[in-house]
mmCIF file of C-alpha atoms in Angstrom:
data_model
loop_
_atom_site.group_PDB
_atom_site.id
_atom_site.type_symbol
_atom_site.label_atom_id
_atom_site.label_comp_id
_atom_site.label_asym_id
_atom_site.label_seq_id
_atom_site.Cartn_x
_atom_site.Cartn_y
_atom_site.Cartn_z
ATOM 1 C CA UNK A 140 18.587 11.634 64.444
ATOM 2 C CA UNK A 141 15.951 10.950 67.082
ATOM 3 C CA UNK A 142 12.660 12.808 66.785
ATOM 4 C CA UNK A 143 9.757 13.205 69.183
ATOM 5 C CA UNK A 144 6.605 15.054 68.061
ATOM 6 C CA UNK A 145 5.022 17.381 70.590
ATOM 7 C CA UNK A 146 3.448 20.720 71.410
ATOM 8 C CA UNK A 147 5.164 23.718 72.976
ATOM 9 C CA UNK A 148 3.932 24.016 76.563
ATOM 10 C CA UNK A 149 6.088 26.963 77.714
ATOM 11 C CA UNK A 150 8.723 29.385 76.404
ATOM 12 C CA UNK A 151 11.037 31.493 78.548
ATOM 13 C CA UNK A 152 13.627 33.807 77.014
ATOM 14 C CA UNK A 153 16.456 35.953 78.316
ATOM 15 C CA UNK A 154 18.471 37.751 75.663
ATOM 16 C CA UNK A 155 19.520 35.221 73.037
ATOM 17 C CA UNK A 156 18.776 32.178 75.222
ATOM 18 C CA UNK A 157 15.454 30.360 75.362
ATOM 19 C CA UNK A 158 14.119 27.465 77.416
ATOM 20 C CA UNK A 159 11.382 25.723 75.465
ATOM 21 C CA UNK A 160 9.243 23.098 77.170
ATOM 22 C CA UNK A 161 7.591 20.579 74.887
ATOM 23 C CA UNK A 162 4.797 18.181 75.839
ATOM 24 C CA UNK A 163 5.176 14.778 74.202
ATOM 25 C CA UNK A 164 2.159 12.711 75.137
ATOM 26 C CA UNK A 165 1.900 13.110 78.945
ATOM 27 C CA UNK A 166 5.609 13.951 79.479
ATOM 28 C CA UNK A 167 7.427 17.296 79.295
ATOM 29 C CA UNK A 168 10.888 17.800 77.888
ATOM 30 C CA UNK A 169 13.092 20.904 77.833
ATOM 31 C CA UNK A 170 15.353 22.319 75.143
ATOM 32 C CA UNK A 171 17.869 25.077 75.878
ATOM 33 C CA UNK A 172 18.334 27.098 72.717
ATOM 34 C CA UNK A 173 21.314 29.453 72.518
ATOM 35 C CA UNK A 174 21.615 32.225 69.938
ATOM 36 C CA UNK A 175 17.892 32.352 69.178
ATOM 37 C CA UNK A 176 16.671 34.771 66.543
ATOM 38 C CA UNK A 177 13.454 36.630 65.778
ATOM 39 C CA UNK A 178 11.694 33.452 64.594
ATOM 40 C CA UNK A 179 11.204 32.298 68.173
ATOM 41 C CA UNK A 180 9.060 35.402 68.751
ATOM 42 C CA UNK A 181 6.411 33.820 66.526
ATOM 43 C CA UNK A 182 6.397 30.544 68.503
ATOM 44 C CA UNK A 183 3.510 30.031 70.914
ATOM 45 C CA UNK A 184 2.121 27.600 73.455
ATOM 46 C CA UNK A 185 0.284 24.820 71.656
ATOM 47 C CA UNK A 186 2.440 25.066 68.531
ATOM 48 C CA UNK A 187 3.344 21.650 67.023
ATOM 49 C CA UNK A 188 7.089 20.960 66.963
ATOM 50 C CA UNK A 189 9.581 18.119 66.810
ATOM 51 C CA UNK A 190 12.311 17.609 69.370
ATOM 52 C CA UNK A 191 15.502 16.476 67.655
ATOM 53 C CA UNK A 192 18.502 14.910 69.371
ATOM 54 C CA UNK A 193 21.399 12.722 68.289
ATOM 55 C CA UNK A 194 21.619 9.061 69.239
ATOM 56 C CA UNK A 195 25.093 9.742 70.651
ATOM 57 C CA UNK A 196 23.618 12.295 73.093
ATOM 58 C CA UNK A 197 21.382 9.713 74.797
ATOM 59 C CA UNK A 198 22.771 8.159 77.976
ATOM 60 C CA UNK A 199 21.016 5.133 79.446
ATOM 61 C CA UNK A 200 20.197 4.314 83.051
ATOM 62 C CA UNK A 201 18.598 1.341 84.764
ATOM 63 C CA UNK A 202 16.860 1.686 88.119
ATOM 64 C CA UNK A 203 17.774 5.374 88.369
ATOM 65 C CA UNK A 204 16.688 6.964 91.636
ATOM 66 C CA UNK A 205 17.274 10.281 93.300
ATOM 67 C CA UNK A 206 17.680 13.753 91.882
ATOM 68 C CA UNK A 207 19.610 14.519 88.710
ATOM 69 C CA UNK A 208 20.252 17.772 86.859
ATOM 70 C CA UNK A 209 19.347 16.365 83.442
ATOM 71 C CA UNK A 210 15.958 17.793 82.491
ATOM 72 C CA UNK A 211 15.066 15.112 79.997
ATOM 73 C CA UNK A 212 14.393 11.619 81.322
ATOM 74 C CA UNK A 213 12.781 9.408 78.693
ATOM 75 C CA UNK A 214 11.274 6.166 80.035
ATOM 76 C CA UNK A 215 11.651 3.422 77.441
ATOM 77 C CA UNK A 216 11.808 -0.301 76.797
ATOM 78 C CA UNK A 217 14.715 -1.827 74.901
ATOM 79 C CA UNK A 218 13.563 -3.259 71.562
ATOM 80 C CA UNK A 219 16.901 -4.006 69.870
ATOM 81 C CA UNK A 220 20.598 -4.257 70.667
ATOM 82 C CA UNK A 221 23.396 -4.174 68.073
ATOM 83 C CA UNK A 222 26.756 -4.582 69.765
ATOM 84 C CA UNK A 223 29.890 -3.776 67.830
ATOM 85 C CA UNK A 224 33.486 -3.973 68.969
ATOM 86 C CA UNK A 225 33.443 -0.434 70.440
ATOM 87 C CA UNK A 226 29.886 0.887 70.256
ATOM 88 C CA UNK A 227 26.399 -0.491 70.761
ATOM 89 C CA UNK A 228 23.210 0.832 69.200
ATOM 90 C CA UNK A 229 20.240 0.373 71.501
ATOM 91 C CA UNK A 230 16.741 0.575 70.010
ATOM 92 C CA UNK A 231 14.122 1.967 72.369
ATOM 93 C CA UNK A 232 10.344 2.255 72.499
ATOM 94 C CA UNK A 233 9.486 5.468 74.344
ATOM 95 C CA UNK A 234 5.711 5.264 74.730
ATOM 96 C CA UNK A 235 5.226 4.276 71.094
ATOM 97 C CA UNK A 236 8.031 6.486 69.734
ATOM 98 C CA UNK A 237 11.082 4.697 68.330
ATOM 99 C CA UNK A 238 14.381 6.270 69.374
ATOM 100 C CA UNK A 239 17.971 5.028 69.608
ATOM 101 C CA UNK A 240 20.956 5.437 71.876
ATOM 102 C CA UNK A 241 24.568 4.831 70.913
ATOM 103 C CA UNK A 242 26.712 3.961 73.910
ATOM 104 C CA UNK A 243 29.952 2.072 74.392
ATOM 105 C CA UNK A 244 29.728 -1.683 74.125
ATOM 106 C CA UNK A 245 31.438 -1.869 77.507
ATOM 107 C CA UNK A 246 28.657 0.175 79.091
ATOM 108 C CA UNK A 247 26.020 -2.028 77.471
ATOM 109 C CA UNK A 248 27.651 -5.058 79.137
ATOM 110 C CA UNK A 249 28.125 -3.252 82.476
ATOM 111 C CA UNK A 250 24.399 -2.373 82.544
ATOM 112 C CA UNK A 251 23.583 -5.941 81.437
ATOM 113 C CA UNK A 252 21.173 -4.552 78.845
ATOM 114 C CA UNK A 253 18.709 -7.000 77.334
ATOM 115 C CA UNK A 254 15.703 -6.703 75.047
ATOM 116 C CA UNK A 255 12.624 -5.964 77.146
ATOM 117 C CA UNK A 256 14.541 -4.103 79.876
ATOM 118 C CA UNK A 257 13.021 -0.871 81.162
ATOM 119 C CA UNK A 258 15.519 1.982 81.033
ATOM 120 C CA UNK A 259 15.609 5.752 80.993
ATOM 121 C CA UNK A 260 17.195 7.724 78.205
ATOM 122 C CA UNK A 261 18.866 10.856 79.562
ATOM 123 C CA UNK A 262 19.463 13.913 77.368
ATOM 124 C CA UNK A 263 20.777 17.285 78.523
ATOM 125 C CA UNK A 264 18.497 20.185 77.592
ATOM 126 C CA UNK A 265 21.234 21.861 75.524
ATOM 127 C CA UNK A 266 21.422 18.755 73.297
ATOM 128 C CA UNK A 267 17.747 19.067 72.278
ATOM 129 C CA UNK A 268 16.788 21.070 69.194
ATOM 130 C CA UNK A 269 13.258 22.285 68.461
ATOM 131 C CA UNK A 270 11.987 22.235 64.897
ATOM 132 C CA UNK A 271 8.588 23.824 64.204
ATOM 133 C CA UNK A 272 6.177 21.702 62.168
ATOM 134 C CA UNK A 273 5.431 23.424 58.905
ATOM 135 C CA UNK A 274 1.920 23.490 57.462
ATOM 136 C CA UNK A 275 1.559 21.775 54.101
#
């Protein structure tokens, strides 16, 4: 499970749906939370949280340009590549945060991925989960 530590920068709710923006370093990411409960009422701007998302939910792009509906674009550098027969695990450095993407091996060849390449990890907002940091 990928994790990025950050601070809540905005919360918008409508019924049982919430859009939570999280600042991670100088970048902002969005999580769409469906079926939220009363706990979110205690969340506030500036609250420390972790964004969680599965490696299989990260798509990769090279030289992406133009507009895209995905809210979460994570600039990163490839640090490792493990290609299997069907799937490839791509290790990424996202501004000092280690994350991974699992894509098809065919896609890794099509993109001609190599260690040191600059890529963007793409994650839909509904695939992000927000976990509040608990005080010790």
